[in-house]
Structure formats: C-alpha cells, structure tokens
Short mmCIF file of C-alpha atoms in Angstrom, two decimals:
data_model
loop_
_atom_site.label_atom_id
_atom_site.label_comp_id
_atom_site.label_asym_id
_atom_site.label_seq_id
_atom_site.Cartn_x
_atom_site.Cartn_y
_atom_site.Cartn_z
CA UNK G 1 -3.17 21.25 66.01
CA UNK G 2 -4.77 18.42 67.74
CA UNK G 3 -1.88 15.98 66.87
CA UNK G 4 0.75 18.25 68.15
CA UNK G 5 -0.66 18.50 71.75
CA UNK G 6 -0.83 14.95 71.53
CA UNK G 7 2.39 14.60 71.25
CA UNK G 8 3.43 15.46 74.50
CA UNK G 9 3.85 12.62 76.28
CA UNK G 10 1.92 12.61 79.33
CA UNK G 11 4.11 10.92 82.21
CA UNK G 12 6.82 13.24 80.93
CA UNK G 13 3.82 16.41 81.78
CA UNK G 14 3.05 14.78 85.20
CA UNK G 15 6.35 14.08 86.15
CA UNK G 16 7.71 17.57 85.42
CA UNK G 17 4.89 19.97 86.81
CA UNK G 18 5.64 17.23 90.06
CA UNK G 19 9.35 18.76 89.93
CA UNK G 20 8.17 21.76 89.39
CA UNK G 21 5.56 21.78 92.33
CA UNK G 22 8.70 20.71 94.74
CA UNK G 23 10.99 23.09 93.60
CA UNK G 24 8.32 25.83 94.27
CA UNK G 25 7.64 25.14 97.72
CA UNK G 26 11.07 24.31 98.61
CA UNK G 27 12.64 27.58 97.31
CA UNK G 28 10.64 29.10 99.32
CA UNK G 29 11.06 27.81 102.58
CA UNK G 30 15.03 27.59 101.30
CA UNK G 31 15.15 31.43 101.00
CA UNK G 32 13.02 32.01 104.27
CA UNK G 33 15.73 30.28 106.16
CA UNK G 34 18.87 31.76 104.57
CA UNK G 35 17.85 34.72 105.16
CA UNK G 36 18.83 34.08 108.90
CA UNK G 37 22.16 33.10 107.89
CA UNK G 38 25.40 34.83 109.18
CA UNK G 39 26.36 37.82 106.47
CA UNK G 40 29.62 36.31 106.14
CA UNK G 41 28.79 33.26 105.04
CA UNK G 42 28.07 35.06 100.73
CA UNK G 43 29.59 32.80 98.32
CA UNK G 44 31.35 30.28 100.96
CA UNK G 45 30.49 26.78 101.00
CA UNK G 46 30.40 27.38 104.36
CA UNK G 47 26.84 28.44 103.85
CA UNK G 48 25.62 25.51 103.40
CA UNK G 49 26.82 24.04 106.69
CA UNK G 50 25.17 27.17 108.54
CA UNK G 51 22.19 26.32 106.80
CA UNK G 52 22.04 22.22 107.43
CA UNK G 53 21.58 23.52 111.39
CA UNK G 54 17.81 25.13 110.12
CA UNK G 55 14.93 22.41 110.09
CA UNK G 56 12.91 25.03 107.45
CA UNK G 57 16.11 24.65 104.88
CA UNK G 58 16.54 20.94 105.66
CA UNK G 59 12.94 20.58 104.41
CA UNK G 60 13.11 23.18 101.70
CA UNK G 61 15.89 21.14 100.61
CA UNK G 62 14.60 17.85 100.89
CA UNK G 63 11.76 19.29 98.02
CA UNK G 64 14.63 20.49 96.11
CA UNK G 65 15.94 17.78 95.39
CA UNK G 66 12.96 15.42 95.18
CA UNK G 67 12.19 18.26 92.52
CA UNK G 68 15.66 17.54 90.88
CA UNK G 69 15.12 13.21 91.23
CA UNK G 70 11.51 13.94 89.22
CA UNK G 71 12.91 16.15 87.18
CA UNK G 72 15.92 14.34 86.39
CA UNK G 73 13.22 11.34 85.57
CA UNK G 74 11.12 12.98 83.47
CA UNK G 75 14.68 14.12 81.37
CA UNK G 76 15.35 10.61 80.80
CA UNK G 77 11.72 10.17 79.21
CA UNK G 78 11.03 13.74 77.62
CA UNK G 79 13.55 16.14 75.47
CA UNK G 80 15.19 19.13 77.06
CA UNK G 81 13.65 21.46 74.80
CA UNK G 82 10.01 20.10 76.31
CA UNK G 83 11.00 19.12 80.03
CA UNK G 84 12.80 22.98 80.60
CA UNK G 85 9.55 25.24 80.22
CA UNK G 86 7.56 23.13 82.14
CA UNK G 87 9.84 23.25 84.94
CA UNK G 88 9.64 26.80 84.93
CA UNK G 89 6.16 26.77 86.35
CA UNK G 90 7.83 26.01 89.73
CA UNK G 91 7.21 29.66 90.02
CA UNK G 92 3.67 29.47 90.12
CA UNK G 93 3.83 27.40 93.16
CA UNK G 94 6.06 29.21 95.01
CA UNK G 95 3.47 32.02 94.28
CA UNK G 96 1.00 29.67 95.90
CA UNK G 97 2.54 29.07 98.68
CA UNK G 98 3.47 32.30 99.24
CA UNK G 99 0.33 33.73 99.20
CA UNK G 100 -0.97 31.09 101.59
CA UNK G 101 1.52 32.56 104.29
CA UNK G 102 0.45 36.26 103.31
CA UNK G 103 -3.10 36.14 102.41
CA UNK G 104 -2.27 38.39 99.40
CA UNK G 105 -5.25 38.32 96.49
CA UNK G 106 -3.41 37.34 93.27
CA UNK G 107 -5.01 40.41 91.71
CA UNK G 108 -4.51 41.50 88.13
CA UNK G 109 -0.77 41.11 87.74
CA UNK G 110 -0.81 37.72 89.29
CA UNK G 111 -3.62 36.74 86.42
CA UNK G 112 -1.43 38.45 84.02
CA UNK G 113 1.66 36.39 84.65
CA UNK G 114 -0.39 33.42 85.41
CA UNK G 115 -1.63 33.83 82.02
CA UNK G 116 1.80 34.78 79.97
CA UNK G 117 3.25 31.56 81.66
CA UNK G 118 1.17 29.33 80.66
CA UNK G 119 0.15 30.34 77.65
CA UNK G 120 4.11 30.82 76.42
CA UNK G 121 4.59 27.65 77.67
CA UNK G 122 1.97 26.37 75.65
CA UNK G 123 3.03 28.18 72.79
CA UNK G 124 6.44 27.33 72.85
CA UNK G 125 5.95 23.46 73.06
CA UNK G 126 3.02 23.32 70.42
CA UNK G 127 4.87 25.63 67.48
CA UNK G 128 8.48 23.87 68.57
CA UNK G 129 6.89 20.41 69.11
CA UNK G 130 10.50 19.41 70.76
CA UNK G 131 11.62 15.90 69.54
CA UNK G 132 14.87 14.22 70.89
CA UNK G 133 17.94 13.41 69.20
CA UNK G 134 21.82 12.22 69.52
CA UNK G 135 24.14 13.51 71.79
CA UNK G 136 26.53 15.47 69.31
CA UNK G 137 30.23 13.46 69.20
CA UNK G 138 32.29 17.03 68.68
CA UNK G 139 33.97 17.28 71.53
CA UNK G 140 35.08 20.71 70.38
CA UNK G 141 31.16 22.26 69.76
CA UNK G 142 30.42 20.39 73.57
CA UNK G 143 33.18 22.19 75.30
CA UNK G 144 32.36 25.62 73.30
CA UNK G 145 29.03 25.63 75.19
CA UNK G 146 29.92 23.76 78.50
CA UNK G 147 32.46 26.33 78.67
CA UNK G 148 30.88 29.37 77.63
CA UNK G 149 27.41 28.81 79.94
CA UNK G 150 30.52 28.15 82.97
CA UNK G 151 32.12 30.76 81.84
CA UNK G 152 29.15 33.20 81.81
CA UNK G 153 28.50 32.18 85.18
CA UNK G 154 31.48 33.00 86.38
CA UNK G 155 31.69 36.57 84.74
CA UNK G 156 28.42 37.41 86.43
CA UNK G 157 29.49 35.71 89.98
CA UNK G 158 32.24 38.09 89.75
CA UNK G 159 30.21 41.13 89.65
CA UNK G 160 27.59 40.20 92.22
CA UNK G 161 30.52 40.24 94.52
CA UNK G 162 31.30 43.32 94.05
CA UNK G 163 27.55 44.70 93.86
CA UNK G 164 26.24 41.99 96.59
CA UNK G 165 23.12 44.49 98.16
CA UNK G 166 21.83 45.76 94.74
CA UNK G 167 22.07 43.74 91.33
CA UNK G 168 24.08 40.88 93.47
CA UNK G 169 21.41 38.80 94.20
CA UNK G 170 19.87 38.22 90.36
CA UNK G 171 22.89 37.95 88.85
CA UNK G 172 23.63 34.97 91.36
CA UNK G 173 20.54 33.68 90.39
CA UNK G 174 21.20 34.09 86.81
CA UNK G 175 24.39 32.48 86.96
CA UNK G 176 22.61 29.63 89.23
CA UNK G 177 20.61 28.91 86.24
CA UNK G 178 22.84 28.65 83.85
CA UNK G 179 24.67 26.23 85.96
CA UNK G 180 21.37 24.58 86.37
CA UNK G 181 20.50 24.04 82.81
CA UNK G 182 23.82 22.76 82.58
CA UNK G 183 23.27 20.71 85.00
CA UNK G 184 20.16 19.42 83.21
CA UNK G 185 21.58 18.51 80.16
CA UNK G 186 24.11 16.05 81.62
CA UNK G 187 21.44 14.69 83.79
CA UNK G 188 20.06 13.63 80.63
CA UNK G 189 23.44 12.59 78.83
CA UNK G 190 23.86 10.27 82.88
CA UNK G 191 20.74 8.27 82.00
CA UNK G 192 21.12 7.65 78.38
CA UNK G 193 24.76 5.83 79.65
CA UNK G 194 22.99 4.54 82.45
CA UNK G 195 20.08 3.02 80.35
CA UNK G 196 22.83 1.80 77.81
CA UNK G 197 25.44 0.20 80.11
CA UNK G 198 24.17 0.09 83.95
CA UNK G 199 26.21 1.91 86.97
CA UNK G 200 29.52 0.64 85.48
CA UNK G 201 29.03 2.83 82.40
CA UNK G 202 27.08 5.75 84.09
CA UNK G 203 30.75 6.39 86.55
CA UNK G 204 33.21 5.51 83.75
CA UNK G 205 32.07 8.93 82.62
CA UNK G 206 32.88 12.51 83.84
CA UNK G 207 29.38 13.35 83.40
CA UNK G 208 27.79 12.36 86.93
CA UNK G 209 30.68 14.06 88.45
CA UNK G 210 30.03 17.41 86.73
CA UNK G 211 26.13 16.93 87.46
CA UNK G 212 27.09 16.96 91.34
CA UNK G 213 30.10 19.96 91.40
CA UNK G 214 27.45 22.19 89.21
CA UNK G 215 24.39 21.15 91.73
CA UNK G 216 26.67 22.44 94.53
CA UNK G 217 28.24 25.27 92.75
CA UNK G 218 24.19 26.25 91.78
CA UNK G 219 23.03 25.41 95.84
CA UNK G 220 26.00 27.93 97.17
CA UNK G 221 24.89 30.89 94.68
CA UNK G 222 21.56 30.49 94.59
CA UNK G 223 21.34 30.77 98.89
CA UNK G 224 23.64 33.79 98.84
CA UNK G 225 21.30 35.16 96.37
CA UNK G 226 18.06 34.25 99.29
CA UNK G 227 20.26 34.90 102.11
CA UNK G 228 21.00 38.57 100.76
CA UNK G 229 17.83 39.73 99.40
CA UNK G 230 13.98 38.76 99.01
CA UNK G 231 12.88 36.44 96.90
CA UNK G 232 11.97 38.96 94.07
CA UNK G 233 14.82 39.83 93.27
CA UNK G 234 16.11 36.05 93.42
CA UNK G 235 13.91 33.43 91.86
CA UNK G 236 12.77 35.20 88.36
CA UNK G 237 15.77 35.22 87.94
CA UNK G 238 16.75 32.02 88.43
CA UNK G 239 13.52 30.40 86.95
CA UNK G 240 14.30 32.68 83.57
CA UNK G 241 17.75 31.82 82.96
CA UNK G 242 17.42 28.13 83.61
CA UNK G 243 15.29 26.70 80.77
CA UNK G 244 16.84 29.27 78.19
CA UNK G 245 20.07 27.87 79.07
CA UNK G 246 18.91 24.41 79.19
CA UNK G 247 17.26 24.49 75.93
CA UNK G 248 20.41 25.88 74.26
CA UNK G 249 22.38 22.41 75.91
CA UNK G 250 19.62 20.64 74.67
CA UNK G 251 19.49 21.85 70.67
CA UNK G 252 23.44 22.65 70.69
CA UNK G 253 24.39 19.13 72.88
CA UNK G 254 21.79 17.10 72.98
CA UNK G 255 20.27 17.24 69.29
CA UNK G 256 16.91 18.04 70.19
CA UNK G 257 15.20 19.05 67.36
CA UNK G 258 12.76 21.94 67.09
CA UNK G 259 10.51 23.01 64.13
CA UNK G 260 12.72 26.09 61.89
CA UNK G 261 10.12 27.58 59.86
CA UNK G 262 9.00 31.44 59.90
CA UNK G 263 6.10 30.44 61.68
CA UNK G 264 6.75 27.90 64.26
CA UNK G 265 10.15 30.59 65.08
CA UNK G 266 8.47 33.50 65.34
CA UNK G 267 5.73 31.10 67.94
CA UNK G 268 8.60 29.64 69.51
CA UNK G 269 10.15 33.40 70.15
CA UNK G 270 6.77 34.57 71.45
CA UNK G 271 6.71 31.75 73.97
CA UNK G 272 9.96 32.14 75.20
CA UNK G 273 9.58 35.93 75.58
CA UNK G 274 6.02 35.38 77.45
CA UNK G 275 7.67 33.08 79.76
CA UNK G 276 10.29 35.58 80.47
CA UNK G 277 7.64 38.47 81.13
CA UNK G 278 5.07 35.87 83.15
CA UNK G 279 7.72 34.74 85.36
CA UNK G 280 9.06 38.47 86.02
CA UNK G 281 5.53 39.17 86.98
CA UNK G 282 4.97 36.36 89.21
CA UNK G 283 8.20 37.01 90.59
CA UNK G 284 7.63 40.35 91.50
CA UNK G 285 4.13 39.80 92.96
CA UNK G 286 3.38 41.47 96.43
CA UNK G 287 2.46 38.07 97.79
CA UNK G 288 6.54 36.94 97.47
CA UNK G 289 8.41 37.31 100.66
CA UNK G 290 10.25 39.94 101.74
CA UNK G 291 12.03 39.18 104.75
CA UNK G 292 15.17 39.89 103.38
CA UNK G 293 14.47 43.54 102.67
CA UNK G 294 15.31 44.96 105.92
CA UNK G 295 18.20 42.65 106.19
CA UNK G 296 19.61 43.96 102.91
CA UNK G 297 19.36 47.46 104.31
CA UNK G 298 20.92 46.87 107.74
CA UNK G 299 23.85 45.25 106.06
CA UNK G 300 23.73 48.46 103.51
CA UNK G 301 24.16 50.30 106.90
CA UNK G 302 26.53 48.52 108.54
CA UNK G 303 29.14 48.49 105.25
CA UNK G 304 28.76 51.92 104.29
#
C-alpha cells in the first residue's frame, strides 16, 4: 500500500491541486458576473464579448485559464486517468471561497462531501494506480470517441435550449465537461508532439486547433449555464462530467493503463461514485451562491 501512494508523482499532485485551486476561485467570480449578463446573450458567442466589459469575469477568467496552463502542465507530466480526479477538487475551493463571501459554517454536509471527495479520490488513484501509455494509432476507435463525447454534447445542448430555466443549466454544464475532458486529452496528445518535434510539429497537427474551438465551445456553455442559474445547479455538474469523460479519452485514446482485477474495479468504481456524490454535496452546499435564483425566476416571469 505504501508503494502505491508513492507512486504518485509529486510535482504532478502540486501542480494539479494548483489548477484546481484557480479554477475554483475563478468559477466563481466567472458565474457571479454572468449572472449580470443580458438574457439574450444564452448560447451566443456574443456572451463572451458582454462579459470581457466585467473586471470580476476578466479576473475569474484570468484564474481559469492559469488553472488550464497548470493543468495542461501537470498533463504533460502525469496520466489522464491520475491528473482528472485531482482536478475535480476545484470544487472544494470554490466552496472556500464561497463561504468566505457568506460566512456559511460548512456544517455536516460540507464534512460529508469534503470527506467522499477526498477519500474517492484517494481511492480511485491508489486501487487504479493510473500509469501512462501510447496514444492509440486507430484512427477509427479515436474518432468513435472524439465523436461520440461531441456528439453527446451536442444532444444535451439541444435540450437545455429548449428547457433553459429548469434542467438547462446542468445539462450545459454537463456537456461543458465533456467538451472539457476532451479538451484534456488533446492537451496531452499537444505536448507529447511538442516534446517530440518543437512548435513546428505541435501546429502541423489538428490537435492544438481542436484544444482551442472545444475551450471556446466549453467557455460559451458553461457561462450560459452561470448566467442562467446559481452555481448549484452549474458547477457539480460540470466538475462531475469532466474527469469521467476525461478518463474515458485517457484509457480509450491515450492508453493509460489502470489495474482490471475484481478488486482494484470494484475500488476504482467506489471512488468514482464517491466523487460523484462528494461533489453533488459540495455543490449543493448553502454556502454556494445564489444570485442567479431570482434572476431565473424573473426571466420565468417574463417568458411565460
């Protein structure tokens, strides 16, 4: 048991519970500005430009992506299959910040999905014990699973359009995620080419270009999710779907390797459903804002 902690390598730790840290606080002050954002902005890259006019976003952005450059770094040194569940923690520091600006206690569910969090984190990377491998050369298994994440984002954009003020705003988030993981995996598949060949081989492939349309694709959903609803019904979410569907690039694109056996499964199922149920719980804690509540309902109002 001892050796497998070990093996996680501890830059890759530091330098993803640093992403993680950044993306916390700067989803937080993302969704506090969005929420200001004209109503008929949902789902227009338009959005965005709206948004580059608020000093809170510009900031909350500015962590956002220092989250994605550490993150992105700590991908080129770790596996997917590790780097994803840390990066879920981001949660837990949105939660702290949150509960700086309300003064809420954490109280018993906070502990509770403090808890499940970390200790499915825990127990997903010591039974799994994640260890990298080759990018997989069939192009028709890559595009199977590029496709069918894109395409599952794209079912579920099209029926948070059409359900905007109730289930709208997680199933952007959702979608965002799956993007995201996405996203991460060809992050990863950018710095192998970059390690192996400099900036000449890094843009002779289509992979840097698909990293930036997915991180704008994933920016526009994920503030019509804030700008539409609190950030309970947003960021769970967002921080659930992403490392399941960055793990899946990772074993079905990347080769990462996890352990198979009854046992280490069954752990590795138990950490991934405890990460699930700790993040739901953090996510729904009293302490996240709420500011788009009353927003949602005057909208409700005004389009019924």
């Amino acid at each position: 048991m001892i050796i497998e902690v070990r093996s996680v390598s501890v830059p890759v730790l530091v330098l993803a519970m640093s992403a993680a840290c950044c993306l916390g606080f700067g989803f937080v002050l993302q969704q506090n500005a969005a929420q200001r954002a004209p109503p008929g902005d949902f789902l227009s890259p338009r959005l965005l430009l709206d948004l580059m006019r608020m000093p809170r976003w510009l900031g909350g952005t500015a962590l956002m992506v220092a989250g994605m450059g550490l993150g992105a770094v700590a991908l080129g040194r770790g596996e997917l299959s590790l780097v994803e569940p840390l990066l879920a923690t981001n949660l837990l520091f949105a939660l702290v910040l949150s509960r700086h600006r309300t003064r809420q206690p954490l109280g018993r569910q906070g502990w509770v999905g403090l808890a499940l969090l970390a200790g499915g984190v825990t127990a997903f990377v010591v039974a799994g014990r994640p260890s990298g491998g080759h990018a997989l050369a069939d192009p028709l298994r890559r595009w199977l699973i590029i496709g069918g994440m894109i395409g599952l984002a794209l079912l579920l954009t099209g029926y948070a359009k059409r359900s905007r003020l109730t289930s709208g705003p997680a199933l952007l988030a959702v979608a965002a995620g799956t993007l995201y993981g996405v996203q991460d995996a060809l992050t990863r598949v950018s710095g192998q080419r970059f390690s192996e060949g400099g900036l000449v081989e890094l843009l002779s492939g289509w992979q840097p270009y698909a990293v930036a349309a997915l991180g704008v694709t994933g920016l526009v959903l994920v503030q019509s999710a804030f700008e539409t609803a609190p950030l309970q019904m947003s960021l769970p979410a967002l921080t659930a779907a992403q490392p399941l569907a960055g793990i899946a690039c990772g074993v079905g694109l990347l080769g990462d390797r996890l352990r198979t056996d009854t046992v280490a499964l069954s752990w590795e199922a138990a950490g991934l459903a405890a990460i699930v149920a700790g993040i739901v719980l953090l996510g729904m804690h009293p302490a996240m804002p709420q500011g788009g509540a009353e927003r949602a309902r005057v909208r409700d109002v005004r389009t019924g």
